Amino acid sequence: MTIRVFLQRAGKSSIRRIAVLLVCVLALGGCDRGTPLTLVKAVAAGVPALDPFFDENSGLGKDAQVASRPVRGSLQQGDTPGLYGGSKQPTVCDVDRLEEFLTDPRNDQKAQAWARALTISTDRIPNYLDRLTPVLLRHDTLVKNHDYKKGKAVPYDSLLQAGIAILIDAQGRPAVKCSCGNPLRPFAGDTNRISVRFEDGNQEWKGYDRSSVVAVRPAPRPLDKIALVDVEDTERGINRPVGTSGAKDATFDTREKRAVPNLAGATFGQSRRSLTDKGLAAGYAGDGLPPDDARVTATDPPAGTELGFGQYVMLSVAGDSGSSDGSTTTPPPTTTAPPQSSTPEPSTPEPSTPGSDSGNVSPPSSAPPSSGPPPGTSPPPSSGSPSPPPSSSPPATSSPPAVTTPPPLTTSTAPPPPVTTSAPPETTSSAPPPPQTTSAPATSSAPATSEPPTSAPASGEPTESATV
């Protein structure tokens, strides 16, 4: 009643505004339940930064024009073959000049802010720079960038266009944007939940593709060299020793074929390292990297296929890295399986393997027997409703289903009426049988704490695999 009076007093325009407000609240509430979008500022190649650490007109670094390449997975580790590019021009980034600038006492405030952004001390700047390697991005790459404002390094998430020259560390992580000297750190957000903003002269570049954006994770081990692709001649590969600027480069032919190894059964971590050592990239489908201990079930293309340097091999991994040994057993039908000849143990059966449905473990009360009793034994007949046998005796079984012809059985009930099954007559006499034969209370005579071992599948359902 209160709501009705309120709506009558409010005008139509007020009601519309309230409706719009409710829709917005509900929409925002739905978004809040997931991961919020991360605002990312686009940084185009060749466009000067508004608040750089280093004067970009002094030639510290030079970007190139490189078309972003497609990827197979938005998270790439720093040692992925072909992740970065190089050039015959070894001076895409003048590391010596950057070191001179940051160690100059006149630039001490900038040096302190720069070092703090990279979590090092100012006295370690020369040693840190000596271990960095200049490369060119081949993908639009997400990073944590930094501007220099009011004596401090101000962090912000940014998307660097392919072709931008950067320095990377010994694990392949972006560390410095060459043209302005701004420190870089790994992007920590969700790569699938970003909102890219193009502003301040950074217009959306040709070939921008949201699905080709990557973030770099550190390689699992420090590198001795970085395998690059010449951005001007993709048939030329460059092996660049870590901490050098190009003077010690060695070249190789990227067209040389490399066979995909047989990785079925190996872990994802082992498979990725094996591919990296061969000059191939590990691809996956999904929002995040699979765990290193996930078991690989298949590759695309399959083992033996020959690929060029840096090409992707898609890895499919088991959905439960839990540790299926690969063997699966189909559970027997619960209504048509013939009785077994072995004598079941009265103890509780082994638990089913992880992944099996607990609803499939206990058969219904009308399920056929899993095994027959030992020959020559006869539990005493009951005079009414049957009673369970002693706990030291094997569990009694029910009358065989009408669709089977089991061997002679000895049960705790009187022989069934002649119209029910073709089973031979029982060897013992007892009180008149119950009026119905299909519901002989055999299952209730089994110990309450156990089920016949053969009624549960030997293992869980086959482990499903997911493509990663």
Coordinates of C-alpha atoms in Angstrom, one line a residue:
M1 CA 0.0 0.0 0.0
T2 CA 2.8 2.4 0.9
I3 CA 4.5 1.8 -2.5
R4 CA 1.2 2.4 -4.4
V5 CA 0.6 5.7 -2.6
F6 CA 4.2 6.8 -3.4
L7 CA 3.8 5.9 -7.1
Q8 CA 0.5 7.8 -7.3
R9 CA 2.1 10.9 -5.8
A10 CA 5.1 10.7 -8.0
G11 CA 4.9 12.0 -11.5
K12 CA 5.6 9.9 -14.6
S13 CA 9.0 11.5 -15.1
S14 CA 9.9 10.6 -11.5
I15 CA 8.9 7.0 -12.0
R16 CA 11.1 6.8 -15.1
R17 CA 14.1 8.2 -13.3
I18 CA 13.5 5.7 -10.5
A19 CA 13.3 2.8 -13.0
V20 CA 16.5 3.9 -14.7
L21 CA 18.3 4.2 -11.3
L22 CA 17.2 0.7 -10.4
V23 CA 18.5 -0.7 -13.7
C24 CA 21.8 1.0 -13.2
V25 CA 22.1 -0.3 -9.6
L26 CA 21.3 -3.9 -10.7
A27 CA 23.8 -3.7 -13.6
L28 CA 26.5 -2.4 -11.3
G29 CA 25.7 -5.0 -8.7
G30 CA 26.1 -7.7 -11.4
C31 CA 29.5 -6.3 -12.5
D32 CA 30.7 -6.1 -8.9
R33 CA 30.2 -9.8 -8.5
G34 CA 33.0 -10.4 -11.1
T35 CA 36.4 -9.0 -11.5
P36 CA 36.2 -5.2 -12.1
L37 CA 37.6 -3.7 -15.3
T38 CA 41.1 -2.3 -15.2
L39 CA 41.6 1.0 -16.9
V40 CA 44.6 0.9 -19.2
K41 CA 46.2 3.8 -21.0
A42 CA 47.3 3.1 -24.5
V43 CA 50.9 4.1 -25.4
A44 CA 51.6 4.2 -29.2
A45 CA 55.0 3.7 -30.8
G46 CA 56.8 6.9 -31.5
V47 CA 54.5 9.1 -29.4
P48 CA 56.4 11.0 -26.6
A49 CA 55.4 10.6 -23.0
L50 CA 53.9 13.6 -21.3
D51 CA 55.9 13.1 -18.1
P52 CA 59.1 11.2 -18.9
F53 CA 62.1 10.5 -16.7
F54 CA 64.4 11.2 -19.6
D55 CA 64.2 13.8 -22.5
E56 CA 62.9 11.8 -25.4
N57 CA 64.5 14.2 -27.9
S58 CA 68.0 13.1 -26.9
G59 CA 67.9 9.8 -28.7
L60 CA 68.0 7.4 -25.8
G61 CA 65.8 4.9 -27.7
K62 CA 64.0 4.5 -31.0
D63 CA 60.8 2.7 -31.6
A64 CA 60.0 0.8 -34.9
Q65 CA 56.9 0.1 -37.0
V66 CA 55.9 -3.5 -36.2
A67 CA 52.5 -5.1 -36.8
S68 CA 51.3 -6.9 -33.7
R69 CA 51.2 -10.7 -34.1
P70 CA 48.4 -13.0 -32.9
V71 CA 49.0 -15.0 -29.8
R72 CA 47.7 -18.3 -28.3
G73 CA 47.2 -17.2 -24.7
S74 CA 47.2 -13.8 -23.2
L75 CA 49.9 -14.7 -20.6
Q76 CA 53.3 -15.4 -22.1
Q77 CA 56.4 -16.3 -20.2
G78 CA 59.5 -14.2 -20.8
D79 CA 61.5 -17.0 -22.5
T80 CA 58.8 -17.7 -25.2
P81 CA 60.6 -18.1 -28.5
G82 CA 59.7 -15.2 -30.8
L83 CA 58.0 -13.2 -28.1
Y84 CA 60.3 -10.3 -28.7
G85 CA 62.0 -8.9 -31.8
G86 CA 65.3 -7.4 -32.7
S87 CA 67.0 -5.4 -35.4
K88 CA 70.2 -5.2 -37.3
Q89 CA 70.5 -1.8 -35.7
P90 CA 72.1 -2.5 -32.3
T91 CA 71.3 0.9 -30.9
V92 CA 67.5 0.7 -30.4
C93 CA 68.3 1.5 -26.8
D94 CA 71.4 3.4 -25.5
V95 CA 71.8 1.8 -22.1
D96 CA 75.1 3.6 -21.4
R97 CA 73.5 7.0 -21.8
L98 CA 70.6 6.0 -19.5
E99 CA 73.2 4.9 -16.9
E100 CA 75.1 8.2 -17.2
F101 CA 71.9 10.2 -16.7
L102 CA 70.7 8.2 -13.6
T103 CA 74.1 8.3 -11.9
D104 CA 74.6 12.0 -12.5
P105 CA 74.4 13.7 -9.0
R106 CA 72.2 16.4 -10.6
N107 CA 69.6 13.9 -11.3
D108 CA 69.6 12.3 -7.9
Q109 CA 65.9 12.9 -7.2
K110 CA 64.9 11.2 -10.5
A111 CA 67.3 8.4 -9.8
Q112 CA 65.8 7.7 -6.4
A113 CA 62.3 7.7 -7.8
W114 CA 63.4 5.4 -10.7
A115 CA 65.1 3.0 -8.4
R116 CA 62.2 2.9 -6.0
A117 CA 59.8 2.0 -8.8
L118 CA 62.0 -1.0 -9.6
T119 CA 62.5 -1.9 -5.9
I120 CA 66.3 -1.4 -6.0
S121 CA 68.6 1.0 -4.3
T122 CA 70.3 3.8 -6.3
D123 CA 73.7 2.3 -5.8
R124 CA 72.6 -0.8 -7.6
I125 CA 71.4 1.1 -10.7
P126 CA 74.6 0.5 -12.8
N127 CA 74.7 -3.2 -12.0
Y128 CA 71.0 -3.5 -12.7
L129 CA 71.3 -1.8 -16.1
D130 CA 74.2 -4.0 -17.1
R131 CA 71.9 -7.1 -16.9
L132 CA 69.2 -5.6 -19.1
T133 CA 68.8 -6.4 -22.8
P134 CA 67.2 -4.2 -25.5
V135 CA 64.4 -5.7 -27.6
L136 CA 61.4 -4.6 -29.7
L137 CA 57.9 -5.6 -28.8
R138 CA 56.2 -7.9 -31.3
H139 CA 52.9 -7.9 -29.5
D140 CA 50.7 -5.1 -27.9
T141 CA 51.9 -5.7 -24.3
L142 CA 50.4 -4.8 -21.0
V143 CA 52.7 -3.3 -18.3
K144 CA 52.7 -1.3 -15.1
N145 CA 54.2 2.0 -16.5
H146 CA 55.5 5.0 -14.5
D147 CA 55.4 8.8 -15.1
Y148 CA 57.7 11.2 -13.3
K149 CA 55.5 13.8 -11.5
K150 CA 56.5 16.1 -8.6
G151 CA 59.6 14.1 -7.8
K152 CA 57.9 10.8 -7.7
A153 CA 57.3 7.8 -9.9
V154 CA 53.5 7.6 -10.5
P155 CA 52.4 4.1 -11.6
Y156 CA 49.6 3.4 -14.1
D157 CA 48.6 0.5 -16.2
S158 CA 49.4 0.9 -19.9
L159 CA 49.3 -1.0 -23.2
L160 CA 52.5 -0.6 -25.2
Q161 CA 52.1 -0.9 -28.9
A162 CA 54.1 -3.5 -30.8
G163 CA 57.3 -1.9 -32.1
I164 CA 58.2 0.0 -28.9
A165 CA 61.8 -0.5 -27.8
I166 CA 62.2 -1.7 -24.2
L167 CA 64.8 -3.2 -21.9
I168 CA 64.0 -6.6 -20.4
D169 CA 65.6 -8.4 -17.5
A170 CA 67.2 -11.9 -17.3
Q171 CA 63.7 -13.5 -17.0
G172 CA 62.3 -11.7 -20.0
R173 CA 60.1 -9.2 -18.0
P174 CA 59.8 -5.6 -19.4
A175 CA 61.9 -3.3 -17.2
V176 CA 62.4 0.1 -19.0
K177 CA 60.8 1.9 -21.9
C178 CA 63.8 3.0 -23.9
S179 CA 62.7 6.3 -25.5
C180 CA 61.9 8.0 -22.2
G181 CA 63.6 5.8 -19.5
N182 CA 60.4 5.2 -17.7
P183 CA 60.6 2.1 -15.4
L184 CA 58.2 -0.8 -16.2
R185 CA 56.8 -3.5 -14.0
P186 CA 54.7 -6.6 -14.9
F187 CA 51.0 -6.0 -15.3
A188 CA 49.2 -7.6 -12.4
G189 CA 45.5 -7.4 -13.5
D190 CA 43.2 -9.7 -15.3
T191 CA 44.2 -9.5 -19.0
N192 CA 40.6 -10.3 -20.0
R193 CA 39.1 -7.5 -17.9
I194 CA 40.7 -4.4 -19.2
S195 CA 39.3 -1.1 -20.7
V196 CA 41.9 0.5 -23.0
R197 CA 41.8 4.3 -23.3
F198 CA 43.4 6.0 -26.3
E199 CA 44.2 9.6 -25.4
D200 CA 47.0 12.3 -25.3
G201 CA 47.9 11.8 -28.9
N202 CA 47.9 8.0 -28.6
Q203 CA 45.3 7.2 -31.2
E204 CA 44.0 3.6 -31.8
W205 CA 46.7 2.2 -34.1
K206 CA 46.1 0.2 -37.2
G207 CA 45.9 -3.5 -36.6
Y208 CA 44.9 -3.1 -32.9
D209 CA 43.2 -6.4 -31.8
R210 CA 42.0 -6.9 -28.3
S211 CA 42.6 -10.7 -28.6
S212 CA 46.3 -10.2 -29.4
V213 CA 47.1 -8.3 -26.1
V214 CA 49.6 -10.1 -23.9
A215 CA 51.1 -9.7 -20.4
V216 CA 54.5 -11.2 -19.7
R217 CA 55.3 -13.5 -16.8
P218 CA 58.9 -14.2 -15.7
A219 CA 60.6 -17.2 -17.3
P220 CA 61.0 -20.1 -14.7
R221 CA 64.8 -19.7 -14.9
P222 CA 67.2 -16.9 -15.7
L223 CA 68.3 -16.8 -19.3
D224 CA 71.7 -16.7 -20.9
K225 CA 70.4 -15.5 -24.2
I226 CA 67.2 -14.1 -25.7
A227 CA 65.9 -15.7 -28.9
L228 CA 64.5 -12.8 -31.1
V229 CA 63.0 -12.4 -34.6
D230 CA 64.3 -9.7 -36.8
V231 CA 61.4 -7.3 -37.2
E232 CA 62.6 -6.3 -40.7
D233 CA 63.3 -9.8 -41.9
T234 CA 61.3 -12.5 -40.1
E235 CA 63.3 -15.3 -41.7
R236 CA 66.3 -14.1 -39.7
G237 CA 66.5 -15.1 -36.0
I238 CA 68.8 -13.4 -33.5
N239 CA 70.3 -15.0 -30.4
R240 CA 71.2 -12.1 -28.2
P241 CA 73.2 -12.7 -25.0
V242 CA 71.6 -11.3 -21.9
G243 CA 73.0 -7.9 -20.9
T244 CA 74.3 -7.1 -24.4
S245 CA 73.0 -4.5 -26.9
G246 CA 73.5 -6.4 -30.2
A247 CA 77.3 -6.4 -30.7
K248 CA 77.5 -10.1 -29.8
D249 CA 74.4 -11.2 -31.7
A250 CA 74.4 -14.6 -33.5
T251 CA 71.9 -15.2 -36.2
F252 CA 69.9 -18.3 -37.3
D253 CA 67.3 -19.3 -39.9
T254 CA 63.8 -19.1 -38.5
R255 CA 62.6 -21.3 -41.4
E256 CA 64.5 -24.3 -40.1
K257 CA 62.0 -27.0 -39.2
R258 CA 61.5 -28.3 -35.7
A259 CA 59.6 -31.5 -34.9
V260 CA 56.8 -31.3 -32.2
P261 CA 57.9 -33.7 -29.5
N262 CA 55.6 -36.3 -28.0
L263 CA 54.4 -34.6 -24.8
A264 CA 51.4 -36.8 -23.8
G265 CA 51.6 -37.6 -20.2
A266 CA 54.2 -34.9 -19.4
T267 CA 53.3 -32.0 -17.1
F268 CA 52.5 -28.6 -18.5
G269 CA 55.7 -27.2 -17.1
Q270 CA 57.9 -30.0 -18.6
S271 CA 56.1 -29.6 -21.9
R272 CA 56.6 -25.9 -22.1
R273 CA 60.3 -26.2 -21.4
S274 CA 60.7 -28.9 -24.0
L275 CA 59.0 -26.7 -26.6
T276 CA 61.0 -23.7 -25.6
D277 CA 64.3 -25.6 -25.9
K278 CA 63.2 -26.6 -29.5
G279 CA 62.4 -23.0 -30.4
L280 CA 58.6 -23.5 -30.3
A281 CA 56.0 -21.6 -28.3
A282 CA 53.5 -23.2 -26.0
G283 CA 49.9 -22.2 -26.6
Y284 CA 46.8 -22.8 -24.5
A285 CA 43.2 -21.9 -24.5
G286 CA 41.9 -20.2 -21.4
D287 CA 42.1 -17.2 -19.2
G288 CA 45.2 -18.2 -17.2
L289 CA 48.2 -20.4 -17.5
P290 CA 47.5 -24.0 -16.5
P291 CA 49.4 -25.2 -13.3
D292 CA 52.8 -26.6 -14.0
D293 CA 51.8 -30.0 -12.7
A294 CA 48.8 -30.4 -15.0
R295 CA 49.1 -33.4 -17.3
V296 CA 49.2 -32.9 -21.0
T297 CA 46.8 -35.1 -22.9
A298 CA 47.3 -33.9 -26.5
T299 CA 49.1 -31.4 -28.7
D300 CA 47.9 -29.5 -31.8
P301 CA 49.5 -30.1 -34.2
P302 CA 50.4 -33.6 -33.1
A303 CA 53.8 -35.0 -32.3
G304 CA 56.1 -35.3 -35.3
T305 CA 54.7 -32.2 -37.1
E306 CA 57.5 -29.9 -38.3
L307 CA 57.2 -26.2 -37.6
G308 CA 59.3 -23.0 -38.0
F309 CA 60.8 -21.0 -35.1
G310 CA 58.4 -19.5 -32.7
Q311 CA 55.3 -21.2 -34.0
Y312 CA 52.7 -22.2 -31.5
V313 CA 51.9 -25.7 -30.2
M314 CA 48.5 -25.9 -28.5
L315 CA 48.6 -28.0 -25.3
S316 CA 45.5 -29.7 -23.9
V317 CA 45.8 -30.7 -20.3
A318 CA 43.7 -32.9 -18.0
G319 CA 40.9 -31.1 -16.2
D320 CA 42.0 -32.6 -12.9
S321 CA 45.7 -32.4 -12.6
G322 CA 44.9 -34.6 -9.6
S323 CA 46.4 -37.3 -10.9
S324 CA 44.6 -39.7 -12.8
D325 CA 46.9 -42.4 -14.0
G326 CA 45.1 -42.5 -17.3
S327 CA 43.3 -45.8 -16.8
T328 CA 39.6 -45.8 -16.6
T329 CA 37.0 -48.5 -16.0
T330 CA 33.4 -48.5 -17.1
P331 CA 31.2 -49.5 -14.2
P332 CA 29.0 -52.6 -14.8
P333 CA 25.3 -52.1 -15.5
T334 CA 23.3 -52.3 -12.3
T335 CA 20.4 -54.4 -13.7
T336 CA 21.8 -56.9 -16.1
A337 CA 25.2 -58.0 -14.8
P338 CA 25.2 -61.7 -14.0
P339 CA 26.1 -62.9 -10.5
Q340 CA 29.8 -63.4 -9.8
S341 CA 31.2 -66.7 -8.6
S342 CA 33.6 -65.3 -6.1
T343 CA 32.8 -64.9 -2.4
P344 CA 32.6 -61.2 -1.4
E345 CA 34.3 -60.0 1.7
P346 CA 32.1 -58.6 4.5
S347 CA 34.2 -55.6 5.0
T348 CA 33.5 -52.1 3.7
P349 CA 34.5 -51.8 0.0
E350 CA 37.3 -49.5 -1.1
P351 CA 36.2 -45.9 -1.7
S352 CA 35.7 -44.8 -5.2
T353 CA 38.3 -42.7 -6.9
P354 CA 38.1 -38.9 -6.9
G355 CA 35.8 -37.7 -9.6
S356 CA 33.3 -40.6 -9.4
D357 CA 29.7 -39.8 -8.6
S358 CA 28.8 -41.0 -5.2
G359 CA 25.3 -41.6 -6.5
N360 CA 26.6 -44.4 -8.6
V361 CA 28.1 -46.4 -5.7
S362 CA 24.9 -47.8 -4.0
P363 CA 22.7 -49.9 -6.3
P364 CA 18.9 -49.7 -5.9
S365 CA 17.2 -52.2 -3.7
S366 CA 16.0 -54.2 -6.7
A367 CA 19.5 -54.5 -8.2
P368 CA 20.8 -58.0 -9.0
P369 CA 23.3 -59.7 -6.8
S370 CA 26.9 -59.1 -7.3
S371 CA 28.0 -62.5 -6.3
G372 CA 26.6 -65.8 -5.3
P373 CA 27.1 -67.4 -1.9
P374 CA 29.6 -70.2 -1.3
P375 CA 28.3 -73.5 -2.5
G376 CA 27.0 -75.9 0.1
T377 CA 25.9 -73.4 2.7
S378 CA 22.4 -72.6 3.8
P379 CA 21.4 -69.9 6.3
P380 CA 18.4 -70.8 8.4
P381 CA 15.0 -69.8 6.9
S382 CA 13.1 -67.0 8.4
S383 CA 9.5 -67.2 9.6
G384 CA 8.2 -63.9 8.4
S385 CA 10.3 -61.0 7.4
P386 CA 13.8 -62.1 6.7
S387 CA 16.6 -61.3 9.1
P388 CA 20.2 -60.5 8.3
P389 CA 22.7 -63.3 8.7
P390 CA 25.4 -63.2 11.4
S391 CA 28.1 -60.6 10.7
S392 CA 30.7 -63.4 10.4
S393 CA 28.9 -64.9 7.4
P394 CA 29.1 -63.6 3.9
P395 CA 26.3 -61.3 2.9
A396 CA 23.2 -63.0 1.5
T397 CA 22.1 -62.2 -1.9
S398 CA 18.7 -61.6 -3.5
S399 CA 16.9 -63.7 -5.9
P400 CA 18.3 -63.5 -9.4
P401 CA 16.5 -61.2 -11.9
A402 CA 14.1 -62.8 -14.2
V403 CA 16.2 -62.0 -17.2
T404 CA 19.2 -64.2 -16.1
T405 CA 19.7 -67.8 -15.4
P406 CA 22.1 -67.9 -12.4
P407 CA 23.6 -71.0 -10.8
P408 CA 21.8 -72.6 -7.8
L409 CA 21.6 -70.2 -4.9
T410 CA 21.1 -70.6 -1.2
T411 CA 19.2 -67.7 0.3
S412 CA 17.6 -66.8 3.5
T413 CA 14.1 -67.1 2.0
A414 CA 11.9 -70.0 0.8
P415 CA 12.1 -71.1 -2.8
P416 CA 10.5 -68.6 -5.1
P417 CA 7.2 -69.5 -6.8
P418 CA 7.6 -71.5 -9.9
V419 CA 6.4 -68.7 -12.2
T420 CA 9.2 -66.2 -11.5
T421 CA 12.5 -67.5 -12.8
S422 CA 14.1 -70.6 -14.3
A423 CA 16.5 -71.0 -11.4
P424 CA 16.7 -74.6 -10.1
P425 CA 14.9 -75.4 -6.8
E426 CA 16.6 -74.5 -3.6
T427 CA 18.2 -77.2 -1.5
T428 CA 16.5 -76.2 1.8
S429 CA 13.0 -75.9 2.9
S430 CA 11.5 -73.0 4.7
A431 CA 8.3 -71.2 5.4
P432 CA 6.1 -70.2 2.5
P433 CA 7.7 -67.6 0.3
P434 CA 6.6 -63.9 0.2
P435 CA 3.9 -63.2 -2.3
Q436 CA 6.2 -61.2 -4.6
T437 CA 9.5 -62.5 -5.9
T438 CA 11.0 -59.5 -7.5
S439 CA 11.3 -57.7 -4.2
A440 CA 13.0 -60.3 -2.1
P441 CA 14.6 -58.5 0.7
A442 CA 18.1 -59.7 -0.2
T443 CA 19.7 -56.3 -0.2
S444 CA 18.4 -55.5 3.2
S445 CA 20.1 -58.6 4.5
A446 CA 23.5 -57.3 3.6
P447 CA 25.5 -55.6 6.4
A448 CA 24.3 -52.1 6.8
T449 CA 27.8 -50.7 6.6
S450 CA 29.0 -52.2 3.4
E451 CA 28.0 -52.6 -0.2
P452 CA 29.0 -55.5 -2.5
P453 CA 32.4 -54.6 -3.8
T454 CA 31.5 -55.4 -7.3
S455 CA 28.7 -53.0 -7.4
A456 CA 31.0 -49.9 -7.4
P457 CA 33.1 -49.0 -10.4
A458 CA 36.8 -49.9 -10.2
S459 CA 37.6 -46.2 -10.9
G460 CA 36.0 -42.9 -11.4
E461 CA 34.5 -41.6 -14.6
P462 CA 37.2 -40.8 -17.2
T463 CA 38.9 -37.6 -16.4
E464 CA 37.7 -34.8 -18.7
S465 CA 40.3 -32.7 -20.4
A466 CA 40.2 -29.1 -21.1
T467 CA 42.1 -27.4 -23.9
V468 CA 44.5 -24.9 -22.6

